[in-house]
PDB file of C-alpha atoms in Angstrom:
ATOM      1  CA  UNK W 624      -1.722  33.741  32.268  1.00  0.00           C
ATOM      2  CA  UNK W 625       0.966  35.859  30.116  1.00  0.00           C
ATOM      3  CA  UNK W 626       3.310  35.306  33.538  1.00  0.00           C
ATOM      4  CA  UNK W 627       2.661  31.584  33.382  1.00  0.00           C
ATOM      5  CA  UNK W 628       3.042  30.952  29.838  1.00  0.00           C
ATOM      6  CA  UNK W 629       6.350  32.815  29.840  1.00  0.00           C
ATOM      7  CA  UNK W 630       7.859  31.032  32.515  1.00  0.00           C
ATOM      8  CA  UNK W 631       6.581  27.911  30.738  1.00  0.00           C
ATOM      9  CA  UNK W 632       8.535  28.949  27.249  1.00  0.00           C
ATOM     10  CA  UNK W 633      11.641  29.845  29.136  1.00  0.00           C
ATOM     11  CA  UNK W 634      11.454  26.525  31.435  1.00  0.00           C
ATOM     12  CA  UNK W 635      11.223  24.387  28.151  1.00  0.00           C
ATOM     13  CA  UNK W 636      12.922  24.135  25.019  1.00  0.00           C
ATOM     14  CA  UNK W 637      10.453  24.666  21.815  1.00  0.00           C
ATOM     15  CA  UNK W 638      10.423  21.341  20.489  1.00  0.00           C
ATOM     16  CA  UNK W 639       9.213  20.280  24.137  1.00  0.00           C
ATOM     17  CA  UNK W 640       6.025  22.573  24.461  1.00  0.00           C
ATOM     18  CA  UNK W 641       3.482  22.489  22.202  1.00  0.00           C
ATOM     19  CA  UNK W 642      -0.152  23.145  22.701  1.00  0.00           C
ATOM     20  CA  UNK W 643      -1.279  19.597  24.471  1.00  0.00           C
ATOM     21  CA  UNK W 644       1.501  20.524  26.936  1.00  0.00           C
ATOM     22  CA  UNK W 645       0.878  24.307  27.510  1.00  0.00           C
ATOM     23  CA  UNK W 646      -2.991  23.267  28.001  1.00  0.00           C
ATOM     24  CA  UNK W 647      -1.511  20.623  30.985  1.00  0.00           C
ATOM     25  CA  UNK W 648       0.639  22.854  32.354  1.00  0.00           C
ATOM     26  CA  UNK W 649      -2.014  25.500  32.737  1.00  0.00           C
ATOM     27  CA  UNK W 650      -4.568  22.943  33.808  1.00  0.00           C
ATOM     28  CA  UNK W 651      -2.601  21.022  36.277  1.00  0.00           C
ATOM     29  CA  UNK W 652      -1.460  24.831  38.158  1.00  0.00           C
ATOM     30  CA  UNK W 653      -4.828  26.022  38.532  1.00  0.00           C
ATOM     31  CA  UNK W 654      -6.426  22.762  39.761  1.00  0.00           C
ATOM     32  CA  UNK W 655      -3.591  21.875  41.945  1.00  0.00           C
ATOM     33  CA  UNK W 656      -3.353  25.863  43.482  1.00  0.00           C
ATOM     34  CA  UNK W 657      -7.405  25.087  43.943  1.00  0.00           C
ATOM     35  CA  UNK W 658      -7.121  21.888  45.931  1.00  0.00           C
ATOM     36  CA  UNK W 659      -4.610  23.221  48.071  1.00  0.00           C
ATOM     37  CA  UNK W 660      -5.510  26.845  48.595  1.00  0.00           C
ATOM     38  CA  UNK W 661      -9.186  27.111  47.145  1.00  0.00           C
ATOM     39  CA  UNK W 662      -7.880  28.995  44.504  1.00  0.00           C
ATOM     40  CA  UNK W 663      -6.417  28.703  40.672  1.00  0.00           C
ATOM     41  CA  UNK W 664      -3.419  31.215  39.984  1.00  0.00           C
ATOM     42  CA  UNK W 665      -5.042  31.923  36.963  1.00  0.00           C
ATOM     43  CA  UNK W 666      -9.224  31.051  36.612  1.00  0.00           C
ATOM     44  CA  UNK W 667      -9.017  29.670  32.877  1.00  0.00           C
ATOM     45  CA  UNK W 668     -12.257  28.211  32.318  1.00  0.00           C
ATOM     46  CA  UNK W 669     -10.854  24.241  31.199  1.00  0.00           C
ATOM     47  CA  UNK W 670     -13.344  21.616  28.959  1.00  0.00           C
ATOM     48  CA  UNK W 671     -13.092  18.258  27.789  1.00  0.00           C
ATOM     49  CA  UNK W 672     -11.827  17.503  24.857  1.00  0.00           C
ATOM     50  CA  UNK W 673     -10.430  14.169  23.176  1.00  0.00           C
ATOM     51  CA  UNK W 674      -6.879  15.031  23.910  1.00  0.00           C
ATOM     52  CA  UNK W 675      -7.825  16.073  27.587  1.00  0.00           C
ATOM     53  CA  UNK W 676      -8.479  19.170  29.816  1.00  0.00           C
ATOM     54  CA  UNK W 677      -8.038  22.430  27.455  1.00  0.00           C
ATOM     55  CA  UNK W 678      -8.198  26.095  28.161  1.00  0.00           C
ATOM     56  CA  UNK W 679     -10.681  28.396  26.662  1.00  0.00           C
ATOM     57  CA  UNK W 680      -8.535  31.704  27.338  1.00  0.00           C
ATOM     58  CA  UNK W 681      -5.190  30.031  25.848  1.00  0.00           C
ATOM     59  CA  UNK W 682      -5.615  30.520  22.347  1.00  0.00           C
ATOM     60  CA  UNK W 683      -6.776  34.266  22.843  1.00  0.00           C
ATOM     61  CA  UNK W 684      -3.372  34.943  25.530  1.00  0.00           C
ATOM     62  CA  UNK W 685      -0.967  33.099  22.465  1.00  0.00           C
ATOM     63  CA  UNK W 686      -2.354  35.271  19.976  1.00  0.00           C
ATOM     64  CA  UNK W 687      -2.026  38.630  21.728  1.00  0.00           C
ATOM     65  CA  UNK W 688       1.148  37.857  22.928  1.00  0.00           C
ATOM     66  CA  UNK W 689       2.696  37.112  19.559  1.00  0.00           C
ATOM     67  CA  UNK W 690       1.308  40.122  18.393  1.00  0.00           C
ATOM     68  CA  UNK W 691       2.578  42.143  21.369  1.00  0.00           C
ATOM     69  CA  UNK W 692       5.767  40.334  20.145  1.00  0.00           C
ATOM     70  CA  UNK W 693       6.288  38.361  23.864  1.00  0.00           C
ATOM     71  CA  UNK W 694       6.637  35.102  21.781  1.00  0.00           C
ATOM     72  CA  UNK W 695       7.165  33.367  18.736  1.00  0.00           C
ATOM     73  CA  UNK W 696       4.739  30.724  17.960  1.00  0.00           C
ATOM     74  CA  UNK W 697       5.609  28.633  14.811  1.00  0.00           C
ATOM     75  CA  UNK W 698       4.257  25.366  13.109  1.00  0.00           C
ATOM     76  CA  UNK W 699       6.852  22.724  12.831  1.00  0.00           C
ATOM     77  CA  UNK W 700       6.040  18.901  10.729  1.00  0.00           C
ATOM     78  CA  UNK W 701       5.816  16.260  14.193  1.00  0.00           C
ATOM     79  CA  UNK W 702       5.772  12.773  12.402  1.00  0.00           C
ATOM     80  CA  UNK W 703       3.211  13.838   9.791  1.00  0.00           C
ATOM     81  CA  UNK W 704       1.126  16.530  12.187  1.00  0.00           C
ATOM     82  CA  UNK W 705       1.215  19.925  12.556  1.00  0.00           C
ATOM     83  CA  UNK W 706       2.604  20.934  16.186  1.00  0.00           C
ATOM     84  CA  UNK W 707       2.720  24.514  17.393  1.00  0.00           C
ATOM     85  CA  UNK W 708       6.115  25.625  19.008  1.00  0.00           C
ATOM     86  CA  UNK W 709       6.562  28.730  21.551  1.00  0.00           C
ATOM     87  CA  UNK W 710       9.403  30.629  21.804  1.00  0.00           C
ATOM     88  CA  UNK W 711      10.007  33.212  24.142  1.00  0.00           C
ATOM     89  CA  UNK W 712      11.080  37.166  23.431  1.00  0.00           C
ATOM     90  CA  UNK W 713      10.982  38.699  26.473  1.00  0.00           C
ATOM     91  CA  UNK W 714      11.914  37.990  30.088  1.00  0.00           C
ATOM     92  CA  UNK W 715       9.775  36.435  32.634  1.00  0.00           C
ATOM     93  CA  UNK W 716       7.919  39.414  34.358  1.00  0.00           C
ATOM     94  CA  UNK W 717       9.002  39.769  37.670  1.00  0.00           C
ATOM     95  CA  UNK W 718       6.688  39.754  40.785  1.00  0.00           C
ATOM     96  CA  UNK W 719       3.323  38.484  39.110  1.00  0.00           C
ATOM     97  CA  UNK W 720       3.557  35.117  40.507  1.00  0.00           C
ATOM     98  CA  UNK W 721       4.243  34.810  44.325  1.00  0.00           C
ATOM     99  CA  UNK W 722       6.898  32.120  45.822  1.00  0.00           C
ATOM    100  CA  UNK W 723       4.147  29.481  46.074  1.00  0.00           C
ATOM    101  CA  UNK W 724       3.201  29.642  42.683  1.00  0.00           C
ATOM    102  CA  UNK W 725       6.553  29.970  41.163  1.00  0.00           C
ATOM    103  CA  UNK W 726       7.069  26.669  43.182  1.00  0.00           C
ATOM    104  CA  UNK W 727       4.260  24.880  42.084  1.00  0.00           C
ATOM    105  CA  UNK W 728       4.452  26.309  38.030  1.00  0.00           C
ATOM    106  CA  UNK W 729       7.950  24.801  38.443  1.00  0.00           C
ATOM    107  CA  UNK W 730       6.633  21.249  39.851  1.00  0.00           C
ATOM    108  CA  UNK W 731       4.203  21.230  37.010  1.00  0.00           C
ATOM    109  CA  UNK W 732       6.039  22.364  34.301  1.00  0.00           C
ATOM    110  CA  UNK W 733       8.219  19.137  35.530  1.00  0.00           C
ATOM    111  CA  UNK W 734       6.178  16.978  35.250  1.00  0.00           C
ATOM    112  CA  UNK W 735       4.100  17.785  32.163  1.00  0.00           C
ATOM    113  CA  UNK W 736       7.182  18.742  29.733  1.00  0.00           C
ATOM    114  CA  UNK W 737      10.273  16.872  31.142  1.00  0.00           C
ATOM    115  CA  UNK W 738       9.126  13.559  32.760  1.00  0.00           C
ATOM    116  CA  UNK W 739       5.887  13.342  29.399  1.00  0.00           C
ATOM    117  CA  UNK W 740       5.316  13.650  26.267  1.00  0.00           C
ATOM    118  CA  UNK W 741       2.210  14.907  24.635  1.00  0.00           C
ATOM    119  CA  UNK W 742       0.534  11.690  24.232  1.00  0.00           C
ATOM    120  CA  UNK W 743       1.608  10.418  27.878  1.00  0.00           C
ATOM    121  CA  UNK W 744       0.022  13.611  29.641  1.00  0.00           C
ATOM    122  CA  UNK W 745      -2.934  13.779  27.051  1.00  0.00           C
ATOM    123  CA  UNK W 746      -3.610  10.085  28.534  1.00  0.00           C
ATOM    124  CA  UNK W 747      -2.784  10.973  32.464  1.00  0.00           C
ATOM    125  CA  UNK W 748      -4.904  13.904  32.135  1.00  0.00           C
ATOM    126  CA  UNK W 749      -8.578  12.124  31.130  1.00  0.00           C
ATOM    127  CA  UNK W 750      -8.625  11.420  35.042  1.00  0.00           C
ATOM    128  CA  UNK W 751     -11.831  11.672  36.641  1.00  0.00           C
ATOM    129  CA  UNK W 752     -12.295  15.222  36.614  1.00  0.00           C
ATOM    130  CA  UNK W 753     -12.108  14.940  32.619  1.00  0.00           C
ATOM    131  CA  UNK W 754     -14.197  11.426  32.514  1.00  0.00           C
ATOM    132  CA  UNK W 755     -17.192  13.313  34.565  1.00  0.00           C
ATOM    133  CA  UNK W 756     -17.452  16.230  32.634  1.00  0.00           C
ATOM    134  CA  UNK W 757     -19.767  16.176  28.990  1.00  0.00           C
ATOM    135  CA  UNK W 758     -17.190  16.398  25.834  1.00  0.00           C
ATOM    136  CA  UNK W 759     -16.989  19.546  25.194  1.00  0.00           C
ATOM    137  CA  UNK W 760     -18.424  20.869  28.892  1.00  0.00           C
ATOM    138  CA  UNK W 761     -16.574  22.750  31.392  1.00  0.00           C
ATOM    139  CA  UNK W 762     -14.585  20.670  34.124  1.00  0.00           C
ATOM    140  CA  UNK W 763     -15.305  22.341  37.205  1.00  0.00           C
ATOM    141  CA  UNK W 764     -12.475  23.125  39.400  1.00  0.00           C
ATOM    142  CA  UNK W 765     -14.596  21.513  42.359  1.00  0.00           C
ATOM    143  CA  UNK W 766     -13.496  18.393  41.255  1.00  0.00           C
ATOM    144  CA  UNK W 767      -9.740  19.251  41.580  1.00  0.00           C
ATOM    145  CA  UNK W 768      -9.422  17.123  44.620  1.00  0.00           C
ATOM    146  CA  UNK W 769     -10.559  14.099  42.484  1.00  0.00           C
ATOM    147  CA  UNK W 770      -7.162  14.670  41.326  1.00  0.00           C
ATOM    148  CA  UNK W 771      -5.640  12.758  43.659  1.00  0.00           C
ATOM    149  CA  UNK W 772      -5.862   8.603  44.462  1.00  0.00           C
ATOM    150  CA  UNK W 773      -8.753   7.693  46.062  1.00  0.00           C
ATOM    151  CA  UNK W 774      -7.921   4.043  47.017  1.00  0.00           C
ATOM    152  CA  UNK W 775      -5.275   3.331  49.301  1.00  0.00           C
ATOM    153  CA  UNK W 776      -2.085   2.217  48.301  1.00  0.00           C
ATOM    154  CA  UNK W 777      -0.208  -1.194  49.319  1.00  0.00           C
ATOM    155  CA  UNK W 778       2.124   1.419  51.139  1.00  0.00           C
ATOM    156  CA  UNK W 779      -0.329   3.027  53.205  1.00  0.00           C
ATOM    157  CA  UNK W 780      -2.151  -0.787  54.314  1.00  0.00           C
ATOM    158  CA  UNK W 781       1.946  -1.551  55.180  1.00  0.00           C
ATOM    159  CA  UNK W 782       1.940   1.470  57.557  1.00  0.00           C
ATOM    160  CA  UNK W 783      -1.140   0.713  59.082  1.00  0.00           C
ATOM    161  CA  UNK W 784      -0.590  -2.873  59.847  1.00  0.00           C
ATOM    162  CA  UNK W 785       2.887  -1.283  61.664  1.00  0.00           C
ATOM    163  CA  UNK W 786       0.983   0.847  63.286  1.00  0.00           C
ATOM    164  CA  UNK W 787      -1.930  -1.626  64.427  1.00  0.00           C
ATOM    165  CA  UNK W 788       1.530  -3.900  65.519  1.00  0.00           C
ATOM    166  CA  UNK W 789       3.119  -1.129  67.832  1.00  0.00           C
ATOM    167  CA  UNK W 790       0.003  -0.393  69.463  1.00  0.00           C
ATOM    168  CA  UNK W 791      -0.585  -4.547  70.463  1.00  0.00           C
ATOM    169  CA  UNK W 792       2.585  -5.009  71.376  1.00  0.00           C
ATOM    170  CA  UNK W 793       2.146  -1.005  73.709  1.00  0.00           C
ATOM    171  CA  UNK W 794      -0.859  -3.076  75.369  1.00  0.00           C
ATOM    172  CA  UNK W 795       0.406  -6.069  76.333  1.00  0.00           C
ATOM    173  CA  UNK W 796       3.305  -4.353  77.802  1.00  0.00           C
ATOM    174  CA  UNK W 797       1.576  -2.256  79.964  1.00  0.00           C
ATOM    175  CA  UNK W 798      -0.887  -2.934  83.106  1.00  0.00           C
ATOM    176  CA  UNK W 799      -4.721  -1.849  81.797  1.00  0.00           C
ATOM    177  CA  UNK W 800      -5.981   1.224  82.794  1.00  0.00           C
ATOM    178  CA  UNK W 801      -9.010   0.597  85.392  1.00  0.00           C
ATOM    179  CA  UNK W 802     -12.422   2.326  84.511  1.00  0.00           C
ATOM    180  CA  UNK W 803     -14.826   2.394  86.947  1.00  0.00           C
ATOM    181  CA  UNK W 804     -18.214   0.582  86.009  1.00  0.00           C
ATOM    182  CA  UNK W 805     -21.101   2.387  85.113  1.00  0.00           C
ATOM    183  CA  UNK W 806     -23.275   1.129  87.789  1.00  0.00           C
ATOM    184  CA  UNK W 807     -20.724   1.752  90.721  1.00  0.00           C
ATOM    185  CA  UNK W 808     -20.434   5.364  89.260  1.00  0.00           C
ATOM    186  CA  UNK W 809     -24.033   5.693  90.057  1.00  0.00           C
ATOM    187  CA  UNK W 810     -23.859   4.249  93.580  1.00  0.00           C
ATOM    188  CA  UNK W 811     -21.178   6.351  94.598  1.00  0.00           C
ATOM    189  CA  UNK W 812     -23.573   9.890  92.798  1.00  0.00           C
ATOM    190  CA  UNK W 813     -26.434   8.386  94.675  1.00  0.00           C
ATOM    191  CA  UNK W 814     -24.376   8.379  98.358  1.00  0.00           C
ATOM    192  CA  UNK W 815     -22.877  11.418  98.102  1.00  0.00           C
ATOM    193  CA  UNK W 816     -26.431  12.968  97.416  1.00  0.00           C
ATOM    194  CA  UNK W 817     -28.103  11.469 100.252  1.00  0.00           C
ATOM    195  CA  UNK W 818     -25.047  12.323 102.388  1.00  0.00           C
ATOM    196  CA  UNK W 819     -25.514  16.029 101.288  1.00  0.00           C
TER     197      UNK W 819
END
């Protein structure tokens, strides 16, 4: 987590990570590493709560890290509300996360702090794994793969429809293949086995 959350702090400035977005980032690597390799990168236990999926280990890694002196964590006035702000005082450790990880931290950190803002991926996040769980309860990661759409898209009915036209127009271009009936199959058993 201390690996993650550094990476995070040096990916983004300050005023671009505060704790809605650290929980997302955190949330949306270890659910995404678990759909695709049936593992999180780093277990944190996640629950609902009214501004979406949260960590129960974050608070506890921020704290010992400040005190360790790895970050700075200060409280900055956000249109009338207290936001938290991380600041990074060491390097990245090197090694802790592998390629794959790095790769996907990178996507995610993307996504939740450069293409969102806290409210936007505080709203993206109550997606189904969020809705199912109680407020408060733990989201299981089991339900990572409700992560992902569940209805088709107008795209993918497109490409079938292409599809379903390439194979009609194979057909009709193309002499049938001729299958023997069921009945002559039998015939022809029944010969050969009084023949033998």
């Amino acid at each position: 987590m201390r690996a993650v959350i550094l990476r995070a702090c040096h990916a983004c400035p300050p005023q671009d990570l505060g704790a809605v977005k650290l929980n997302k980032v955190l949330f949306y690597l270890d659910m995404l590493s678990y759909a695709y390799d049936r593992k999180p990168v780093t277990g944190a236990t996640y629950r609902k709560r009214p501004n979406g999926p949260t960590s129960d280990q974050l608070l506890f890694a921020l704290r010992d890290m400040a005190r360790a002196g790895d970050i700075e964590i200060k409280e900055v006035d956000f249109h009338g509300y207290i936001k938290k702000e991380y600041a990074p005082l060491v390097e990245e450790p090197k090694g802790v996360l592998n390629e794959e990880e790095l790769s996907l931290l990178n996507d995610v950190i993307d996504f939740v702090c450069h293409q969102n803002t806290a409210r936007s991926i505080s709203e993206y996040s109550h997606s189904l794994p969020w809705e199912m769980a109680e407020m408060g309860g733990e989201i299981p990661y089991r339900s990572a793969m409700l992560l992902f759409p569940m209805e088709p898209t107008p795209e993918a009915f497109e490409i079938s429809e292409q599809g379903l036209a390439e194979v009609a127009s194979s057909r009709s271009s193309t002499s049938p293949v001729a299958l023997p009936l069921l009945r002559d199959f039998r015939s022809r058993i029944l010969r050969e086995a009084g023949q033998a």
